[in-house]
Short mmCIF file of C-alpha atoms and ligand atoms in Angstrom, two decimals:
data_model
loop_
_atom_site.label_atom_id
_atom_site.label_comp_id
_atom_site.label_asym_id
_atom_site.label_seq_id
_atom_site.Cartn_x
_atom_site.Cartn_y
_atom_site.Cartn_z
CA MET A 1 113.38 136.07 79.18
CA GLY A 2 114.35 135.84 82.77
CA LEU A 3 112.97 134.52 86.09
CA VAL A 4 113.06 137.53 88.57
CA VAL A 5 111.95 137.74 92.34
CA GLN A 6 110.91 141.17 93.39
CA LYS A 7 110.61 141.86 97.15
CA PHE A 8 109.02 145.04 98.33
CA GLY A 9 109.61 146.15 101.75
CA GLY A 10 107.10 147.76 104.53
CA THR A 11 107.65 151.46 103.20
CA SER A 12 107.24 150.24 99.58
CA VAL A 13 103.59 149.15 100.51
CA ALA A 14 102.65 151.65 103.11
CA ASP A 15 99.55 152.84 101.35
CA PRO A 16 97.53 152.53 98.36
CA GLU A 17 99.46 154.74 96.18
CA ARG A 18 102.90 153.03 97.14
CA ILE A 19 101.21 149.72 96.39
CA ARG A 20 100.29 150.94 92.92
CA LYS A 21 103.74 152.33 92.47
CA ALA A 22 105.21 148.77 93.61
CA ALA A 23 102.89 146.94 91.22
CA SER A 24 103.91 149.20 88.39
CA ARG A 25 107.60 147.89 88.96
CA VAL A 26 106.10 144.35 88.55
CA LEU A 27 104.33 145.21 85.25
CA GLU A 28 107.34 146.96 83.89
CA SER A 29 109.33 144.00 84.32
CA ILE A 30 106.88 141.59 82.74
CA LYS A 31 106.97 144.12 79.98
CA GLN A 32 110.48 143.57 79.43
CA GLY A 33 109.66 139.87 79.13
CA ASN A 34 110.36 138.33 82.55
CA GLN A 35 108.47 135.98 84.60
CA VAL A 36 107.98 137.70 88.06
CA VAL A 37 107.57 136.23 91.67
CA VAL A 38 106.57 139.03 94.08
CA VAL A 39 107.72 138.61 97.79
CA VAL A 40 106.11 141.20 100.13
CA SER A 41 106.44 142.55 103.80
CA ALA A 42 103.48 143.82 105.79
CA MET A 43 102.58 147.59 105.26
CA SER A 44 104.94 149.78 107.13
CA GLY A 45 104.28 149.96 110.97
CA VAL A 46 101.89 146.77 110.94
CA THR A 47 104.34 144.20 112.50
CA ASP A 48 105.25 146.80 115.15
CA ARG A 49 101.46 147.50 115.62
CA LEU A 50 100.71 143.69 115.89
CA LEU A 51 103.50 143.07 118.45
CA THR A 52 102.28 145.74 120.67
CA LEU A 53 98.71 144.25 120.62
CA GLY A 54 100.47 140.74 121.17
CA ALA A 55 102.22 142.27 124.39
CA GLU A 56 98.94 144.14 125.55
CA LEU A 57 97.03 140.92 125.66
CA GLY A 58 99.52 138.05 126.00
CA GLY A 59 101.86 139.67 128.46
CA GLU A 60 105.50 140.28 128.31
CA ASN A 61 106.16 137.13 126.71
CA PRO A 62 103.10 136.24 124.79
CA ASP A 63 102.93 132.72 123.60
CA PRO A 64 105.27 132.26 120.50
CA ARG A 65 103.06 130.25 118.47
CA GLU A 66 100.00 132.50 118.85
CA LEU A 67 102.39 135.31 118.23
CA ASP A 68 103.41 133.91 114.93
CA ALA A 69 99.73 133.38 113.76
CA LEU A 70 99.07 137.00 114.86
CA LEU A 71 102.22 138.57 112.95
CA ALA A 72 101.62 136.50 109.60
CA THR A 73 98.48 138.41 109.23
CA GLY A 74 100.38 141.52 108.39
CA GLU A 75 101.81 139.90 105.19
CA GLN A 76 98.55 138.09 104.34
CA GLN A 77 97.09 141.67 103.88
CA THR A 78 99.76 142.85 101.44
CA VAL A 79 99.66 139.96 99.03
CA ALA A 80 95.96 140.00 98.70
CA LEU A 81 96.07 143.86 98.08
CA ILE A 82 98.80 143.73 95.60
CA SER A 83 97.08 140.76 93.62
CA MET A 84 93.89 142.62 93.67
CA TYR A 85 95.45 145.57 92.22
CA LEU A 86 97.11 143.61 89.48
CA ARG A 87 94.26 141.91 88.47
CA SER A 88 92.33 145.42 88.46
CA GLN A 89 95.22 146.30 85.74
CA GLY A 90 94.71 143.30 83.69
CA GLN A 91 97.58 141.29 84.95
CA ALA A 92 96.48 137.72 86.33
CA ALA A 93 98.08 137.31 89.94
CA ARG A 94 97.58 135.18 92.71
CA SER A 95 98.49 135.54 96.32
CA LEU A 96 100.07 132.57 98.38
CA THR A 97 100.55 132.63 102.07
CA GLY A 98 103.56 130.69 103.42
CA PRO A 99 101.74 127.55 104.32
CA GLN A 100 100.03 127.61 100.74
CA LEU A 101 103.28 128.04 99.00
CA GLY A 102 104.79 125.09 101.24
CA MET A 103 107.58 127.41 102.65
CA LEU A 104 108.63 124.79 105.25
CA THR A 105 110.69 125.70 108.26
CA ASP A 106 111.64 124.37 111.41
CA GLY A 107 109.48 124.81 114.38
CA GLN A 108 111.18 127.53 116.32
CA HIS A 109 108.62 130.21 116.64
CA ASN A 110 109.59 133.92 116.08
CA ARG A 111 112.91 132.94 114.41
CA ALA A 112 112.40 129.98 112.27
CA ARG A 113 114.76 128.71 109.63
CA ILE A 114 113.69 127.78 106.10
CA LEU A 115 114.22 123.99 105.63
CA GLU A 116 112.75 123.53 101.91
CA ILE A 117 110.59 125.47 99.73
CA GLU A 118 108.06 123.44 97.43
CA THR A 119 108.07 125.02 94.21
CA LYS A 120 105.06 123.07 92.48
CA ALA A 121 102.35 125.87 93.34
CA LEU A 122 104.67 128.52 92.20
CA ASN A 123 105.77 126.71 88.91
CA GLU A 124 102.04 126.21 88.25
CA ILE A 125 101.14 129.84 88.52
CA LEU A 126 104.30 131.00 86.63
CA SER A 127 103.32 128.63 83.84
CA ARG A 128 99.90 130.05 83.34
CA GLY A 129 101.34 133.47 82.60
CA GLU A 130 100.46 134.77 86.18
CA VAL A 131 102.14 136.60 88.88
CA ALA A 132 102.67 134.70 91.94
CA VAL A 133 102.59 137.08 94.93
CA VAL A 134 104.19 135.56 98.22
CA ALA A 135 103.85 136.66 102.09
CA GLY A 136 107.22 137.26 103.12
CA PHE A 137 108.45 136.52 106.53
CA GLN A 138 106.29 133.43 107.23
CA GLY A 139 106.38 129.55 106.90
CA VAL A 140 104.79 126.38 108.22
CA ASP A 141 106.37 123.81 110.12
CA SER A 142 106.15 120.10 109.81
CA ASP A 143 103.21 120.11 112.39
CA GLY A 144 101.39 122.72 110.28
CA ASN A 145 101.97 125.59 112.85
CA ILE A 146 102.60 128.96 111.19
CA THR A 147 106.08 130.36 111.87
CA THR A 148 108.03 133.63 111.19
CA LEU A 149 111.65 134.31 110.44
CA GLY A 150 112.82 137.19 112.63
CA ARG A 151 112.51 140.82 111.89
CA GLY A 152 113.55 141.84 108.41
CA GLY A 153 112.60 137.92 107.30
CA SER A 154 110.78 138.84 103.92
CA ASP A 155 114.44 139.33 102.58
CA THR A 156 115.07 135.90 103.34
CA SER A 157 112.02 134.58 102.14
CA ALA A 158 112.69 136.28 98.77
CA VAL A 159 116.34 135.18 98.25
CA ALA A 160 115.42 131.72 99.40
CA VAL A 161 112.37 131.63 96.80
CA GLY A 162 114.81 133.06 94.17
CA ALA A 163 117.41 130.30 94.89
CA ALA A 164 114.64 127.52 95.05
CA LEU A 165 113.50 128.60 91.51
CA LYS A 166 116.87 129.25 90.19
CA ALA A 167 115.94 132.82 89.33
CA ASP A 168 118.33 135.28 87.52
CA VAL A 169 118.07 137.77 90.14
CA CYS A 170 116.43 138.71 93.35
CA GLU A 171 115.56 142.26 93.49
CA ILE A 172 115.04 143.93 96.91
CA PHE A 173 112.98 147.15 96.59
CA THR A 174 113.11 149.57 99.48
CA ASP A 175 113.09 152.96 100.66
CA VAL A 176 116.80 153.91 99.97
CA GLU A 177 118.68 153.60 96.52
CA GLY A 178 120.96 150.70 97.63
CA VAL A 179 123.66 149.62 99.90
CA TYR A 180 125.25 152.87 101.17
CA THR A 181 128.89 153.06 102.66
CA ALA A 182 126.93 154.08 106.00
CA ASP A 183 123.56 154.36 106.76
CA PRO A 184 122.16 157.20 104.52
CA ASN A 185 119.56 158.24 107.28
CA LEU A 186 122.44 159.00 109.62
CA VAL A 187 125.79 160.12 107.42
CA SER A 188 124.66 162.66 104.96
CA GLY A 189 127.89 161.89 103.07
CA ALA A 190 127.10 158.36 102.49
CA ARG A 191 127.47 157.10 99.12
CA LYS A 192 125.74 154.24 97.10
CA LEU A 193 128.03 151.26 96.47
CA ASN A 194 127.51 149.95 92.87
CA ARG A 195 128.63 146.45 93.98
CA VAL A 196 129.44 144.73 97.21
CA SER A 197 130.83 141.24 97.83
CA TYR A 198 128.78 138.57 99.57
CA GLU A 199 131.34 138.55 102.28
CA GLU A 200 131.37 142.27 102.89
CA MET A 201 127.48 142.48 102.85
CA LEU A 202 127.39 139.62 105.43
CA GLU A 203 129.71 141.29 107.96
CA MET A 204 127.62 144.73 107.39
CA ALA A 205 124.28 142.80 107.89
CA SER A 206 125.45 141.19 110.99
CA LEU A 207 126.87 144.45 112.24
CA GLY A 208 123.57 146.59 112.10
CA THR A 209 122.95 147.27 108.43
CA LYS A 210 119.36 146.52 108.14
CA VAL A 211 118.75 146.91 104.51
CA LEU A 212 119.11 143.10 104.22
CA GLN A 213 118.61 140.30 106.82
CA ILE A 214 121.76 138.39 107.40
CA ARG A 215 120.29 135.26 106.30
CA SER A 216 119.12 136.43 103.10
CA VAL A 217 122.74 137.24 102.36
CA LYS A 218 123.95 133.71 103.46
CA PHE A 219 121.30 132.20 101.06
CA ALA A 220 122.45 134.08 98.23
CA MET A 221 126.07 133.51 98.66
CA GLN A 222 125.37 129.71 98.87
CA TYR A 223 123.44 129.51 95.83
CA GLY A 224 125.44 132.27 93.97
CA LEU A 225 122.26 134.36 93.46
CA PRO A 226 122.78 137.93 92.69
CA ILE A 227 120.87 140.31 94.68
CA HIS A 228 120.02 143.79 93.51
CA VAL A 229 119.07 146.31 96.22
CA ARG A 230 117.32 149.42 94.77
CA SER A 231 114.59 152.02 95.33
CA THR A 232 110.90 151.23 94.51
CA PHE A 233 110.54 155.05 93.72
CA VAL A 234 113.56 155.80 91.32
CA SER A 235 114.38 153.83 88.24
CA GLU A 236 118.29 153.97 88.58
CA GLU A 237 120.36 150.77 89.16
CA GLY A 238 121.01 150.10 93.00
CA THR A 239 123.70 147.97 94.55
CA TRP A 240 124.34 144.40 93.14
CA VAL A 241 125.58 142.14 95.89
CA VAL A 242 127.95 139.60 94.08
CA ARG A 243 130.99 137.52 94.32
CA GLU A 244 134.06 139.40 95.30
CA GLU A 245 135.63 138.73 91.89
CA GLU A 246 132.85 141.07 90.43
CA VAL A 247 133.56 143.75 92.34
CA LEU A 248 135.57 146.11 90.40
CA GLU A 249 136.06 149.06 92.75
CA ARG A 250 138.48 148.31 95.41
CA LEU A 251 137.94 150.40 98.67
CA MET A 252 139.73 149.76 101.78
CA VAL A 253 136.48 150.17 103.79
CA SER A 254 133.26 149.55 101.95
CA GLY A 255 130.88 150.15 105.17
CA VAL A 256 130.75 151.85 108.54
CA THR A 257 128.14 150.21 110.59
CA TYR A 258 126.47 150.70 113.85
CA ASN A 259 124.40 148.76 116.08
CA ARG A 260 122.90 150.46 119.29
CA ASN A 261 121.17 147.37 120.83
CA GLU A 262 124.16 146.14 122.92
CA ALA A 263 124.52 145.76 126.53
CA LYS A 264 127.82 144.95 128.57
CA ILE A 265 128.48 142.49 131.42
CA ARG A 266 131.70 142.50 133.65
CA VAL A 267 132.28 139.69 135.89
CA ARG A 268 134.93 140.73 138.31
CA GLY A 269 137.69 138.74 140.00
CA VAL A 270 137.16 135.05 138.57
CA ALA A 271 139.84 132.58 138.88
CA ASP A 272 142.37 132.49 136.13
CA ALA A 273 142.20 128.91 135.99
CA PRO A 274 140.82 126.42 133.37
CA GLY A 275 137.05 126.10 133.54
CA ALA A 276 136.25 129.75 134.68
CA ALA A 277 135.16 130.80 131.30
CA ALA A 278 133.07 127.66 130.65
CA ARG A 279 131.12 128.31 134.01
CA ILE A 280 130.46 131.96 132.89
CA PHE A 281 129.37 131.17 129.33
CA THR A 282 127.61 127.54 129.40
CA PRO A 283 124.49 128.86 131.15
CA LEU A 284 124.09 131.71 129.08
CA SER A 285 124.09 129.35 125.79
CA GLU A 286 122.06 126.97 127.38
CA ALA A 287 119.48 129.96 127.89
CA GLY A 288 119.95 130.60 124.09
CA ILE A 289 121.69 133.94 124.49
CA VAL A 290 124.14 135.06 122.07
CA VAL A 291 127.39 136.22 123.39
CA ASP A 292 129.05 138.73 121.15
CA MET A 293 132.48 140.43 122.03
CA ILE A 294 134.50 138.88 124.84
CA VAL A 295 137.41 140.23 126.61
CA GLN A 296 139.45 138.79 129.69
CA ASN A 297 141.84 140.97 131.32
CA VAL A 298 145.33 140.20 132.41
CA SER A 299 145.70 138.07 135.51
CA ASP A 300 146.09 139.87 138.72
CA GLU A 301 147.17 137.70 141.56
CA GLY A 302 145.43 134.66 140.25
CA THR A 303 141.95 136.42 139.28
CA THR A 304 140.96 138.16 136.36
CA ASP A 305 137.85 140.02 134.92
CA VAL A 306 135.85 138.96 131.83
CA THR A 307 133.68 141.46 129.98
CA PHE A 308 131.55 140.52 127.32
CA THR A 309 128.59 141.97 125.29
CA VAL A 310 125.21 140.58 124.52
CA GLY A 311 121.94 141.81 122.81
CA ARG A 312 120.10 144.72 124.84
CA SER A 313 116.95 142.41 124.87
CA ASP A 314 118.79 139.45 126.55
CA TYR A 315 120.70 141.91 128.98
CA LYS A 316 118.40 141.42 132.09
CA LYS A 317 118.38 137.70 131.75
CA ALA A 318 121.95 137.23 131.21
CA LEU A 319 122.76 139.37 134.17
CA SER A 320 120.36 137.45 136.30
CA LEU A 321 121.83 134.26 135.14
CA ILE A 322 125.48 135.21 136.18
CA GLU A 323 124.15 136.76 139.51
CA SER A 324 122.21 133.63 140.42
CA ASP A 325 125.28 131.42 139.60
CA SER A 326 128.02 133.72 141.16
CA SER A 327 129.01 131.19 143.83
CA ASN A 328 129.56 128.49 141.29
CA ILE A 329 131.64 130.97 138.89
CA GLY A 330 133.56 132.32 141.93
CA THR A 331 133.01 135.99 141.09
CA HIS A 332 133.86 139.12 143.35
CA GLY A 333 130.64 140.65 141.72
CA VAL A 334 128.92 141.60 138.56
CA GLU A 335 128.17 144.83 136.86
CA GLY A 336 126.60 145.59 133.53
CA ASP A 337 125.64 148.50 131.40
CA SER A 338 122.82 148.27 128.82
CA GLY A 339 123.73 151.51 126.97
CA ILE A 340 126.30 150.30 124.48
CA ALA A 341 126.80 150.52 120.80
CA LYS A 342 128.95 148.59 118.57
CA LEU A 343 130.59 150.58 115.57
CA SER A 344 132.55 148.72 112.89
CA VAL A 345 134.55 149.26 109.76
CA VAL A 346 134.05 146.53 107.07
CA GLY A 347 136.02 146.01 103.86
CA VAL A 348 137.77 143.30 101.98
CA GLY A 349 140.73 145.68 101.29
CA MET A 350 141.62 145.16 105.10
CA ARG A 351 143.02 141.66 104.38
CA ASP A 352 146.20 142.94 103.34
CA HIS A 353 146.43 146.15 105.41
CA ALA A 354 147.62 146.41 108.78
CA GLY A 355 146.88 150.44 109.29
CA VAL A 356 142.96 150.06 109.65
CA ALA A 357 142.58 149.17 113.18
CA ALA A 358 145.21 151.96 114.32
CA LYS A 359 143.43 154.54 112.32
CA MET A 360 140.16 153.76 113.65
CA PHE A 361 141.22 153.92 117.39
CA GLN A 362 142.95 157.41 116.44
CA VAL A 363 139.61 158.74 114.81
CA LEU A 364 137.84 157.86 117.86
CA ALA A 365 140.46 159.05 120.18
CA ASP A 366 140.40 162.34 118.47
CA GLU A 367 136.61 162.59 119.10
CA GLY A 368 137.10 161.76 122.68
CA ILE A 369 135.29 158.55 122.49
CA ASN A 370 136.53 155.82 124.81
CA ILE A 371 136.66 152.29 123.36
CA GLN A 372 135.36 149.72 125.86
CA LEU A 373 136.00 146.41 123.88
CA ILE A 374 137.47 145.66 120.48
CA THR A 375 136.92 142.68 118.08
CA THR A 376 138.41 141.97 114.77
CA SER A 377 137.83 139.40 111.77
CA GLU A 378 139.72 139.36 108.60
CA ILE A 379 137.42 142.02 107.10
CA LYS A 380 135.99 143.85 109.89
CA ILE A 381 137.03 145.72 113.31
CA SER A 382 134.44 146.39 115.88
CA VAL A 383 134.47 148.61 119.06
CA ALA A 384 131.92 148.91 121.82
CA VAL A 385 131.46 152.30 122.95
CA GLU A 386 128.88 154.27 125.23
CA GLU A 387 125.73 154.49 123.20
CA LYS A 388 125.53 158.35 123.26
CA TYR A 389 128.53 158.52 120.82
CA THR A 390 127.00 156.60 117.90
CA GLU A 391 126.23 159.33 115.30
CA LEU A 392 129.51 160.87 116.37
CA GLY A 393 131.71 157.96 116.09
CA VAL A 394 129.85 156.67 112.67
CA ARG A 395 130.21 160.11 111.18
CA ALA A 396 133.84 160.44 112.28
CA LEU A 397 134.61 156.97 111.14
CA HIS A 398 132.98 157.65 107.85
CA ALA A 399 134.87 160.76 107.15
CA ALA A 400 138.13 159.33 107.80
CA PHE A 401 137.85 155.89 105.80
CA VAL A 402 135.32 156.91 103.16
CA GLU A 403 135.05 160.55 102.53
CA SER A 404 138.67 160.79 102.43
CA GLY A 405 138.81 158.62 99.48
CA ALA A 406 140.98 155.86 101.19
CA LYS A 407 141.44 152.96 98.58
CA ASP A 408 142.90 149.58 99.04
CA PRO A 409 146.67 150.19 98.78
CA LYS A 410 146.88 147.03 96.35
CA GLU A 411 145.44 149.51 93.73
CA ASP A 412 148.21 151.62 93.66
CA GLY A 413 151.12 148.93 93.58
P1 LIG B 501 112.54 147.49 104.13
O1 LIG B 501 111.26 148.00 104.83
O2 LIG B 501 112.47 147.98 102.84
O3 LIG B 501 112.83 146.07 104.31
P2 LIG B 501 114.36 148.58 106.00
O4 LIG B 501 113.89 149.39 106.89
O5 LIG B 501 114.47 146.90 106.60
O6 LIG B 501 113.73 148.37 104.67
O7 LIG B 501 115.89 148.60 105.54
C1 LIG B 501 116.13 149.79 104.73
C2 LIG B 501 116.62 150.90 105.80
O8 LIG B 501 118.08 150.21 106.16
C3 LIG B 501 117.20 152.24 105.11
O9 LIG B 501 116.07 153.04 105.29
C4 LIG B 501 118.20 152.64 106.08
O10 LIG B 501 117.99 153.70 107.01
C5 LIG B 501 118.79 151.51 106.76
N1 LIG B 501 120.27 151.23 106.24
C6 LIG B 501 121.16 151.16 107.56
N2 LIG B 501 122.35 151.22 107.03
C7 LIG B 501 122.35 151.08 105.50
C8 LIG B 501 123.29 151.29 104.52
N3 LIG B 501 124.48 151.05 104.73
N4 LIG B 501 122.75 151.20 103.30
C9 LIG B 501 121.56 151.16 102.96
N5 LIG B 501 120.65 151.35 104.00
C10 LIG B 501 120.83 151.15 105.20
N1 LIG B 502 107.10 142.47 108.54
C1 LIG B 502 108.24 141.94 108.92
C2 LIG B 502 109.07 142.91 109.96
O1 LIG B 502 108.68 144.16 109.78
C3 LIG B 502 109.05 141.30 108.21
C4 LIG B 502 109.87 142.20 107.25
O2 LIG B 502 109.32 143.34 106.70
O3 LIG B 502 110.99 141.84 106.42
O4 LIG B 502 110.36 142.69 110.35
MG1 LIG B 503 113.89 145.11 105.84
#
């Protein structure tokens, strides 16, 4: 007998029929002898609808505390509905909101971090042979305020509950059959990975693969908890996210990812002298703006251009901060473009292979796609391009690196 956390995403609980289907996966697992903790998202579309309502009445920046109180109601609906249905099927079950469970977070509304999970209530429910049905995405801070964990946060709730209970596995039930080599809704030739390492999944999640929230992967890696991403609607195995040693198949590129929501800012003619970069980036970091790619041009007569990307939602704020500080920065001018996408290739096979970047650039060049910025890490290469090239670029990269069957050269050696 094992302890299993089963998380159901929004599309998996979108209507009564799907809730019955999701509940049948819970009953199946119990039949196999497992203890089950269920973690659920709001029904598909509900969080978006609540955000729209909040903006309509609360203005462009609604009060963060009240927004969290509003958003948390989405998940509260689904835990009650699933528990009700399980009970109607003769399976005792009990719903828990974040505060009822004791999902303690910091006080950063709308993007809170989990600090600790109380396991007492959960263990009592499990020891009575009941199913605990936990509201994902929400917690409570030390002052008793309801908090939420950022979009896609139910994944993190589920993995954190799994880690706290030392579960055997955290199953992420969703609307695709696993983690694919590219977004299957964009690339028809994308294929399901049987296994993927925590490191690769971490990169993929941070580069736009929304099937798992990045912090869920961090928790799983930290606690060595296996994640099994699978479909609610078909019974086949999905993708196991596990330690690198447990991944048998060695692909050079495991994933091609994209993120459309990027923007670029170019600060022209700043002094090529100590302190210039700090003057640009300190005000941004103080405003909580995350800067991603940064490029500084070669110095020309003592001045240089600094170009960087930020998330599109931070674009206007970042641009106006730089503009209002331009005399202190000492720039000749600032310009920006909010229509940028980031395309990336990810794979641990890149560690010992030098040709990936060159091939990536050639593939994009062949499609007439201009590369604006580049960043690399040990297991990924990212480029910023005009947003209109997203589909074309992702499909071309996937064809070149995955569909062509490019393998880690170590395998042949
Ligand atoms: P849920 O509502 O179950 O949390 P999400 O919409 O958050 O589901 O995540 C699932 C979606 O992630 C899929 O429908 C798919 O479009 C998208 N996705 C993007 N990249 C990938 C990928 N490489 N593998 C699988 N899904 C991906
Ligand atoms: N309901 C939240 C969202 O839509 C959390 C989640 O689904 O994981 O982002
Ligand atoms: Mg999700």
